[in-house]
Amino acid sequence: MNGRALALVALALALAGCARVPARSAGTDAPTATAMDGSRDIVLAVDNPLEPPAIHAGSNLLGYTITGHYGAGRRASATLAALREQYGWHEVAGWPIRTLQLYCVVLRPPRGTTREAMLAALARDGRVQLAEPLHEFATYGEDDARPRHYNDPYAELQRGFVETDAALAHNTSQGGGTAVAVVDTGADPAHPDLRGRIRSTRDLVDGDANTFAGDRHGTEVAGIIAATGNNHLGIVGMAPDTVLDVYKACWYAAAGAPGARCNSFTLAKALAAIVETDARVVNLSLGGPADPLLARLLGQLLQQGRVVVTALPPGGRMGGFPDGVPGVLVVRVTSGAPAPPGVLSAPGHDILSTEPGGGYDFSSGSSMAAAHVSGIVALLLAIDPGLDAEAIHGLLLASSRPAAEGLQVDAARAVAGLRRLARTEVAGDRR
């Protein structure tokens, strides 16, 4: 445990007082995730090392650089061609993961071969780095100054915003200079309360960004985190000056469906893309079974200093993805029942947020609770970008306070605790 984490423990006591490139181009978002079969398809990965450029006769290394394009290299292409010839699978999609130097494919076993038999054979094949079922995932719907004043008409109806004293925290920080990656369904970039807050969007499901305008879950999560304040409209985000990168990795199986679906393919592409960005916070209001490939990617993001916030599964059982990955911040809906060890509690019942088409409505679930925590994390990082996930987790636990239904994170107390810690460190340096 580092010095800052030890200081936060003290503060807690005080406050308690992938290879043929498919015809559609594997390096793009073209393959349609909705056409994949989570009951049959397999994710397979092989080595795909970065390759230096060819050296031409009469030339030297000066002036030559490795190409910026990273697709299926010669080794990966040869390996996958041989594997495909041997096992006779059908390739659904393929994509490179530069940061892991892997090339992945989603494959479908040939007729007459079960997925279990194919996985067993691939597990024994030394050319294969990883082979796993194509997993499916789901979103989880269901005190030193006066608070900052907002002219947004629905601000007082925001249970989470009010109960966590976010307006008071905003006297110190509104999240400016931080970026939050939201991996979810799309989020409506034309919503009046989200204009200017979403700096980038990527569709990893079917490549049709037009579908963002109708994506409910991601729009709700985005509004809780970053809805614009003092614009005489709607609501205020927990971190209204932060910016969002929205990665559509989940989709609705049918119009009006209560929940959205994701899979290993779309989530891996989203996480690999985030590795190349400056987003410090990653919001994953979703979950499903343990997934080795996704765990490796998430582990890399954590090693880079990202703070990953996820939602506790509705049944409360942990150990899947992403809640089972060490180092992530797991958030449940505030409840009178004791929280599992280390799990944070935040408002998640009847939460007012943005809806597609410029509207607002109430929603519930640990997805909403996780979004509140992502916003608070952005507030803290705007004050001290050097904070790591361990320090933030300790601070949020230490600054949680009793609410009507039990202990709950508190934005104002977390910000005040961080400022107090900073003053203590400065005083120590002076001595």
Coordinates of C-alpha atoms in Angstrom, one line a residue:
M1 CA 0.0 0.0 0.0
N2 CA 1.5 3.4 -1.0
G3 CA 1.8 6.4 1.2
R4 CA -1.3 8.1 -0.1
A5 CA -3.4 4.9 0.5
L6 CA -2.1 4.8 4.1
A7 CA -3.0 8.5 4.5
L8 CA -6.5 7.7 3.2
V9 CA -6.8 4.9 5.8
A10 CA -6.1 7.5 8.5
L11 CA -8.6 9.8 6.9
A12 CA -11.2 7.0 7.0
L13 CA -10.8 6.7 10.8
A14 CA -11.1 10.5 11.1
L15 CA -14.3 10.6 9.0
A16 CA -15.7 7.7 10.8
G17 CA -15.4 9.5 13.8
C18 CA -8.0 -12.5 -34.2
A19 CA -6.0 -14.5 -39.6
R20 CA -7.3 -13.6 -42.7
V21 CA -8.6 -10.1 -43.0
P22 CA -12.3 -10.5 -43.8
A23 CA -13.6 -9.0 -47.0
R24 CA -15.3 -6.2 -44.8
S25 CA -11.8 -5.3 -43.4
A26 CA -11.0 -6.5 -40.0
G27 CA -9.6 -3.2 -38.9
T28 CA -12.9 -1.5 -39.1
D29 CA -16.1 -1.5 -37.2
A30 CA -18.0 -3.1 -40.1
P31 CA -18.8 -6.6 -38.8
T32 CA -22.2 -6.6 -37.3
A33 CA -22.1 -7.8 -33.7
T34 CA -25.9 -8.5 -33.7
A35 CA -25.4 -11.3 -36.2
M36 CA -23.1 -13.2 -33.8
D37 CA -24.4 -16.2 -31.8
G38 CA -23.4 -16.2 -28.2
S39 CA -24.5 -19.9 -27.8
R40 CA -22.2 -21.2 -30.5
D41 CA -19.4 -18.7 -31.6
I42 CA -15.9 -18.7 -30.2
V43 CA -13.3 -15.9 -29.7
L44 CA -9.8 -17.1 -30.7
A45 CA -6.5 -15.1 -30.5
V46 CA -3.1 -15.7 -32.1
D47 CA 0.2 -13.9 -31.8
N48 CA 0.4 -10.8 -34.1
P49 CA 3.7 -9.1 -33.4
L50 CA 4.5 -5.6 -34.7
E51 CA 6.5 -6.1 -37.9
P52 CA 9.2 -3.7 -39.2
P53 CA 8.9 -2.4 -42.7
A54 CA 10.6 -4.2 -45.6
I55 CA 14.1 -2.9 -46.4
H56 CA 14.6 -2.2 -50.1
A57 CA 17.8 -2.7 -52.0
G58 CA 20.1 0.4 -51.7
S59 CA 18.2 1.8 -48.7
N60 CA 19.1 2.0 -45.1
L61 CA 17.0 2.3 -41.9
L62 CA 17.1 6.1 -41.9
G63 CA 13.8 7.6 -42.9
Y64 CA 11.9 4.3 -42.4
T65 CA 9.2 4.0 -39.7
I66 CA 6.8 1.3 -38.9
T67 CA 3.5 1.9 -40.6
G68 CA 0.7 3.3 -38.5
H69 CA -1.7 0.6 -39.7
Y70 CA -1.8 -2.5 -37.6
G71 CA -3.8 -5.4 -39.1
A72 CA -3.2 -9.1 -39.5
G73 CA 0.6 -9.5 -39.8
R74 CA 2.3 -12.3 -41.8
R75 CA 2.7 -14.6 -38.8
A76 CA -1.0 -14.2 -37.7
S77 CA -2.2 -14.6 -41.2
A78 CA -0.3 -17.8 -41.8
T79 CA -1.3 -19.2 -38.4
L80 CA -4.9 -18.5 -38.8
A81 CA -4.9 -19.9 -42.4
A82 CA -3.5 -23.1 -41.1
L83 CA -5.8 -23.3 -38.2
R84 CA -8.8 -22.6 -40.4
E85 CA -7.8 -25.3 -42.9
Q86 CA -7.3 -27.8 -40.1
Y87 CA -10.5 -27.1 -38.1
G88 CA -12.8 -25.9 -40.9
W89 CA -14.5 -23.1 -39.0
H90 CA -16.4 -20.1 -40.5
E91 CA -14.8 -16.7 -39.6
V92 CA -17.5 -14.2 -38.6
A93 CA -15.2 -11.3 -37.9
G94 CA -11.6 -10.4 -37.1
W95 CA -9.8 -7.6 -35.5
P96 CA -6.3 -6.7 -34.2
I97 CA -5.4 -5.7 -30.6
R98 CA -2.2 -3.7 -31.0
T99 CA -1.7 -3.2 -27.3
L100 CA -1.7 -7.0 -26.7
Q101 CA 0.0 -7.9 -30.0
L102 CA -2.8 -10.3 -30.8
Y103 CA -5.1 -10.9 -33.7
C104 CA -8.6 -12.1 -32.7
V105 CA -11.3 -13.7 -34.7
V106 CA -14.9 -14.6 -33.9
L107 CA -15.4 -18.1 -35.4
R108 CA -18.3 -20.5 -35.8
P109 CA -17.5 -24.2 -35.6
P110 CA -18.4 -26.3 -38.7
R111 CA -21.7 -28.3 -38.8
G112 CA -21.4 -31.4 -36.7
T113 CA -18.8 -30.0 -34.3
T114 CA -19.9 -28.7 -30.9
R115 CA -18.5 -25.5 -29.4
E116 CA -17.2 -27.6 -26.5
A117 CA -15.3 -30.0 -28.7
M118 CA -13.8 -27.1 -30.7
L119 CA -12.7 -25.3 -27.6
A120 CA -11.1 -28.5 -26.2
A121 CA -9.2 -29.0 -29.5
L122 CA -8.0 -25.4 -29.6
A123 CA -6.9 -25.5 -26.0
R124 CA -4.4 -28.2 -26.9
D125 CA -3.1 -26.4 -30.0
G126 CA 0.2 -24.6 -29.2
R127 CA -0.5 -22.0 -31.9
V128 CA -3.5 -20.6 -30.1
Q129 CA -2.9 -17.9 -27.5
L130 CA -6.5 -17.8 -26.3
A131 CA -9.8 -19.5 -27.1
E132 CA -13.0 -18.8 -25.2
P133 CA -16.8 -18.8 -25.8
L134 CA -18.2 -15.5 -27.2
H135 CA -19.6 -14.3 -23.9
E136 CA -22.7 -12.1 -23.7
F137 CA -23.1 -9.3 -21.2
A138 CA -26.0 -7.0 -20.2
T139 CA -26.5 -3.5 -18.9
Y140 CA -27.9 -3.1 -15.4
G141 CA -31.0 -0.9 -15.5
E142 CA -33.2 -1.1 -12.9
D143 CA -20.0 21.2 4.3
D144 CA -17.8 24.4 4.1
A145 CA -20.0 26.5 1.9
R146 CA -23.5 26.8 0.5
P147 CA -24.2 24.5 -2.4
R148 CA -23.6 25.9 -5.9
H149 CA -26.9 27.2 -7.4
Y150 CA -28.1 25.8 -10.7
N151 CA -30.8 27.2 -12.9
D152 CA -31.6 23.8 -14.4
P153 CA -35.3 23.3 -13.7
Y154 CA -35.1 19.5 -12.7
A155 CA -32.0 19.8 -10.5
E156 CA -33.9 19.4 -7.3
L157 CA -35.6 16.3 -8.7
Q158 CA -32.3 14.5 -9.1
R159 CA -32.1 12.1 -6.1
G160 CA -28.5 11.1 -6.7
F161 CA -27.3 14.7 -7.3
V162 CA -29.0 16.0 -4.2
E163 CA -28.2 13.0 -1.9
T164 CA -24.5 13.1 -2.7
D165 CA -24.2 16.9 -2.2
A166 CA -22.8 17.3 -5.7
A167 CA -23.7 20.9 -5.9
L168 CA -21.6 21.6 -2.8
A169 CA -18.7 19.7 -4.3
H170 CA -19.0 21.8 -7.4
N171 CA -17.7 24.8 -5.5
T172 CA -14.3 23.1 -5.7
S173 CA -14.5 20.9 -8.8
Q174 CA -16.8 20.3 -11.8
G175 CA -14.6 17.7 -13.5
G176 CA -12.9 20.0 -15.9
G177 CA -9.9 18.5 -17.7
T178 CA -10.9 14.9 -17.2
A179 CA -12.4 12.5 -19.8
V180 CA -14.7 9.6 -19.0
A181 CA -15.1 6.7 -21.4
V182 CA -18.6 5.3 -21.4
V183 CA -18.8 1.7 -22.7
D184 CA -22.5 1.0 -23.1
T185 CA -25.2 1.5 -25.8
G186 CA -24.8 4.7 -27.7
A187 CA -25.8 8.0 -26.2
D188 CA -27.8 10.7 -28.0
P189 CA -25.2 13.3 -28.9
A190 CA -27.9 15.7 -30.0
H191 CA -29.6 15.9 -26.6
P192 CA -29.6 19.5 -25.5
D193 CA -28.1 18.6 -22.1
L194 CA -25.3 16.5 -23.8
R195 CA -24.2 18.9 -26.6
G196 CA -20.6 19.8 -26.1
R197 CA -20.1 17.1 -23.4
I198 CA -19.6 14.1 -25.9
R199 CA -16.3 14.7 -27.6
S200 CA -16.2 11.4 -29.6
T201 CA -18.4 8.4 -30.4
R202 CA -17.6 5.0 -31.8
D203 CA -20.1 2.3 -32.9
L204 CA -18.6 -1.1 -32.4
V205 CA -21.9 -3.0 -33.0
D206 CA -22.9 -2.3 -36.6
G207 CA -21.0 0.8 -37.7
D208 CA -24.2 2.9 -37.9
A209 CA -23.8 5.9 -35.7
N210 CA -27.3 7.0 -36.5
T211 CA -28.6 4.5 -34.0
F212 CA -27.1 6.5 -31.1
A213 CA -30.1 8.8 -31.2
G214 CA -32.4 6.1 -30.0
D215 CA -30.1 4.4 -27.4
R216 CA -31.7 4.8 -23.9
H217 CA -29.3 3.2 -21.4
G218 CA -26.2 5.0 -22.6
T219 CA -28.0 8.3 -22.8
E220 CA -29.1 7.9 -19.2
V221 CA -25.6 7.0 -18.0
A222 CA -24.1 10.0 -19.9
G223 CA -26.6 12.4 -18.5
I224 CA -25.9 11.3 -14.9
I225 CA -22.2 11.8 -15.4
A226 CA -21.9 14.9 -17.5
A227 CA -25.2 16.8 -18.3
T228 CA -24.5 20.5 -18.8
G229 CA -25.2 22.8 -15.8
N230 CA -26.7 26.2 -15.8
N231 CA -28.1 26.1 -19.3
H232 CA -31.8 26.5 -18.1
L233 CA -32.5 23.0 -19.3
G234 CA -33.2 19.7 -17.6
I235 CA -30.6 18.4 -15.2
V236 CA -27.0 18.8 -14.0
G237 CA -24.4 16.1 -14.3
M238 CA -22.3 14.9 -11.4
A239 CA -19.2 16.3 -13.3
P240 CA -20.7 18.8 -15.7
D241 CA -17.4 20.1 -17.0
T242 CA -16.0 16.6 -17.9
V243 CA -16.1 15.2 -21.5
L244 CA -17.3 11.8 -22.6
D245 CA -16.0 9.3 -25.1
V246 CA -19.0 7.1 -25.9
Y247 CA -18.3 3.5 -27.2
K248 CA -21.4 1.7 -28.4
A249 CA -20.7 -1.9 -27.5
C250 CA -24.2 -2.9 -26.5
W251 CA -27.5 -3.0 -28.4
Y252 CA -31.2 -3.7 -27.9
A253 CA -32.3 -7.1 -29.2
A254 CA -35.7 -5.6 -30.1
A255 CA -37.5 -2.3 -30.0
G256 CA -38.7 -1.6 -26.5
A257 CA -36.5 -4.3 -25.0
P258 CA -35.9 -3.7 -21.3
G259 CA -32.2 -4.3 -21.4
A260 CA -29.3 -4.1 -23.8
R261 CA -26.9 -6.9 -24.8
C262 CA -23.1 -6.8 -25.4
N263 CA -20.6 -9.5 -26.2
S264 CA -16.9 -10.3 -26.0
F265 CA -16.3 -9.0 -29.5
T266 CA -17.8 -5.5 -29.0
L267 CA -16.4 -5.1 -25.5
A268 CA -12.9 -6.1 -26.5
K269 CA -12.9 -3.6 -29.3
A270 CA -14.1 -0.8 -27.0
L271 CA -11.5 -1.5 -24.3
A272 CA -8.7 -1.8 -26.8
A273 CA -9.7 1.5 -28.3
I274 CA -9.6 3.2 -24.9
V275 CA -6.0 2.1 -24.4
E276 CA -5.1 4.6 -27.0
T277 CA -6.9 7.6 -25.4
D278 CA -6.4 9.9 -22.5
A279 CA -9.7 8.9 -20.7
R280 CA -8.9 8.5 -17.0
V281 CA -12.3 7.1 -16.0
V282 CA -14.0 4.1 -17.6
N283 CA -17.7 3.5 -16.8
L284 CA -18.9 0.0 -17.4
S285 CA -22.5 -0.2 -16.3
L286 CA -22.9 -3.8 -17.4
G287 CA -21.7 -7.3 -16.6
G288 CA -21.7 -11.0 -17.4
P289 CA -19.5 -14.0 -17.0
A290 CA -15.8 -14.1 -16.4
D291 CA -13.9 -13.5 -19.7
P292 CA -10.1 -14.0 -20.0
L293 CA -9.6 -11.7 -23.0
L294 CA -11.6 -8.8 -21.5
A295 CA -9.9 -9.3 -18.1
R296 CA -6.5 -8.9 -19.8
L297 CA -7.6 -5.7 -21.6
L298 CA -9.1 -4.3 -18.4
G299 CA -6.0 -5.2 -16.5
Q300 CA -3.9 -3.2 -19.0
L301 CA -6.2 -0.2 -18.6
L302 CA -5.8 -0.4 -14.8
Q303 CA -2.0 -0.6 -15.2
Q304 CA -2.1 2.6 -17.2
G305 CA -3.7 4.4 -14.2
R306 CA -7.3 4.4 -15.4
V307 CA -10.1 4.2 -12.8
V308 CA -12.6 1.6 -13.9
V309 CA -16.1 1.9 -12.4
T310 CA -18.6 -0.9 -12.8
A311 CA -22.0 -2.0 -11.5
L312 CA -22.7 -4.8 -9.0
P313 CA -24.8 -7.5 -10.7
P314 CA -28.5 -7.4 -9.8
G315 CA -28.3 -10.6 -7.7
G316 CA -25.2 -9.3 -5.9
R317 CA -23.0 -12.2 -6.8
M318 CA -19.5 -11.1 -7.9
G319 CA -16.8 -12.9 -9.8
G320 CA -17.7 -12.2 -13.5
F321 CA -16.7 -9.5 -15.8
P322 CA -16.0 -6.7 -15.0
D323 CA -16.8 -6.9 -11.3
G324 CA -14.5 -9.8 -10.7
V325 CA -11.4 -8.0 -12.1
P326 CA -9.1 -6.9 -9.2
G327 CA -8.8 -3.1 -9.0
V328 CA -12.2 -2.1 -10.4
L329 CA -14.6 0.0 -8.3
V330 CA -17.8 -1.9 -7.9
V331 CA -20.9 0.0 -7.1
R332 CA -24.3 -1.2 -5.8
V333 CA -27.6 0.7 -5.3
T334 CA -27.7 2.0 -1.7
S335 CA -29.5 -0.4 0.5
G336 CA -30.2 -1.0 4.2
A337 CA -28.4 -4.4 3.8
P338 CA -24.6 -4.4 4.4
A339 CA -22.6 -4.0 1.3
P340 CA -20.2 -6.7 0.2
P341 CA -16.6 -5.9 1.3
G342 CA -15.1 -3.1 -0.7
V343 CA -18.3 -2.4 -2.7
L344 CA -19.4 1.3 -2.8
S345 CA -23.0 2.3 -2.5
A346 CA -24.7 5.1 -4.5
P347 CA -28.2 6.3 -5.4
G348 CA -29.9 4.0 -7.9
H349 CA -33.6 4.2 -7.3
D350 CA -35.8 6.5 -9.4
I351 CA -32.9 8.5 -10.9
L352 CA -33.9 11.3 -13.3
S353 CA -31.7 11.6 -16.3
T354 CA -31.5 12.4 -20.0
E355 CA -33.5 10.3 -22.6
P356 CA -33.1 10.0 -26.4
G357 CA -34.9 12.7 -28.3
G358 CA -34.3 15.5 -25.8
G359 CA -36.4 14.1 -23.0
Y360 CA -36.0 13.2 -19.4
D361 CA -37.3 10.3 -17.4
F362 CA -36.6 8.2 -14.3
S363 CA -34.7 4.9 -14.2
S364 CA -33.3 2.6 -11.6
G365 CA -30.5 0.0 -11.2
S366 CA -26.8 -0.4 -10.3
S367 CA -26.0 1.1 -13.8
M368 CA -27.2 4.4 -12.5
A369 CA -25.4 4.0 -9.2
A370 CA -22.1 3.4 -11.1
A371 CA -22.6 6.5 -13.2
H372 CA -22.9 8.6 -10.0
V373 CA -19.5 7.2 -8.8
S374 CA -17.8 7.8 -12.2
G375 CA -18.9 11.4 -12.0
I376 CA -17.4 11.8 -8.5
V377 CA -14.2 10.2 -9.6
A378 CA -14.0 12.8 -12.4
L379 CA -14.4 15.5 -9.7
L380 CA -11.5 14.1 -7.7
L381 CA -9.2 13.6 -10.7
A382 CA -9.7 17.2 -11.7
I383 CA -8.3 18.3 -8.4
D384 CA -5.5 15.7 -8.3
P385 CA -4.7 13.9 -11.5
G386 CA -2.1 11.8 -9.7
L387 CA -4.7 9.8 -7.8
D388 CA -4.8 6.1 -8.5
A389 CA -7.7 3.7 -8.2
E390 CA -6.6 2.4 -4.8
A391 CA -6.5 5.9 -3.4
I392 CA -9.8 6.9 -4.9
H393 CA -11.5 3.7 -3.6
G394 CA -10.2 4.4 -0.1
L395 CA -11.3 8.0 -0.2
L396 CA -14.8 7.1 -1.4
L397 CA -15.2 4.5 1.3
A398 CA -13.9 6.8 4.0
S399 CA -16.1 9.7 3.0
S400 CA -19.3 7.7 2.6
R401 CA -22.0 8.8 5.1
P402 CA -25.2 7.4 6.5
A403 CA -28.2 7.9 4.3
A404 CA -31.9 6.9 4.7
E405 CA -31.1 3.4 3.4
G406 CA -27.5 3.0 4.6
L407 CA -24.0 4.2 3.9
Q408 CA -23.7 6.1 0.6
V409 CA -20.9 7.9 -1.3
D410 CA -20.9 11.6 -0.8
A411 CA -19.3 13.9 -3.4
A412 CA -18.9 16.9 -1.1
R413 CA -17.2 14.9 1.7
A414 CA -14.9 13.1 -0.8
V415 CA -13.8 16.5 -2.3
A416 CA -13.3 17.9 1.2
G417 CA -11.4 14.9 2.3
L418 CA -9.1 15.2 -0.7
R419 CA -8.4 18.9 0.0
R420 CA -7.7 18.1 3.7
L421 CA -5.3 15.4 2.6
A422 CA -3.5 17.8 0.2
R423 CA -3.1 20.4 3.0
T424 CA -1.7 17.7 5.3
E425 CA 0.8 16.7 2.7
V426 CA 1.9 20.3 2.1
A427 CA 2.3 20.8 5.8
G428 CA 4.4 17.7 6.0
D429 CA 6.6 18.8 3.2
R430 CA 7.2 22.2 4.9
R431 CA 8.3 20.4 8.1

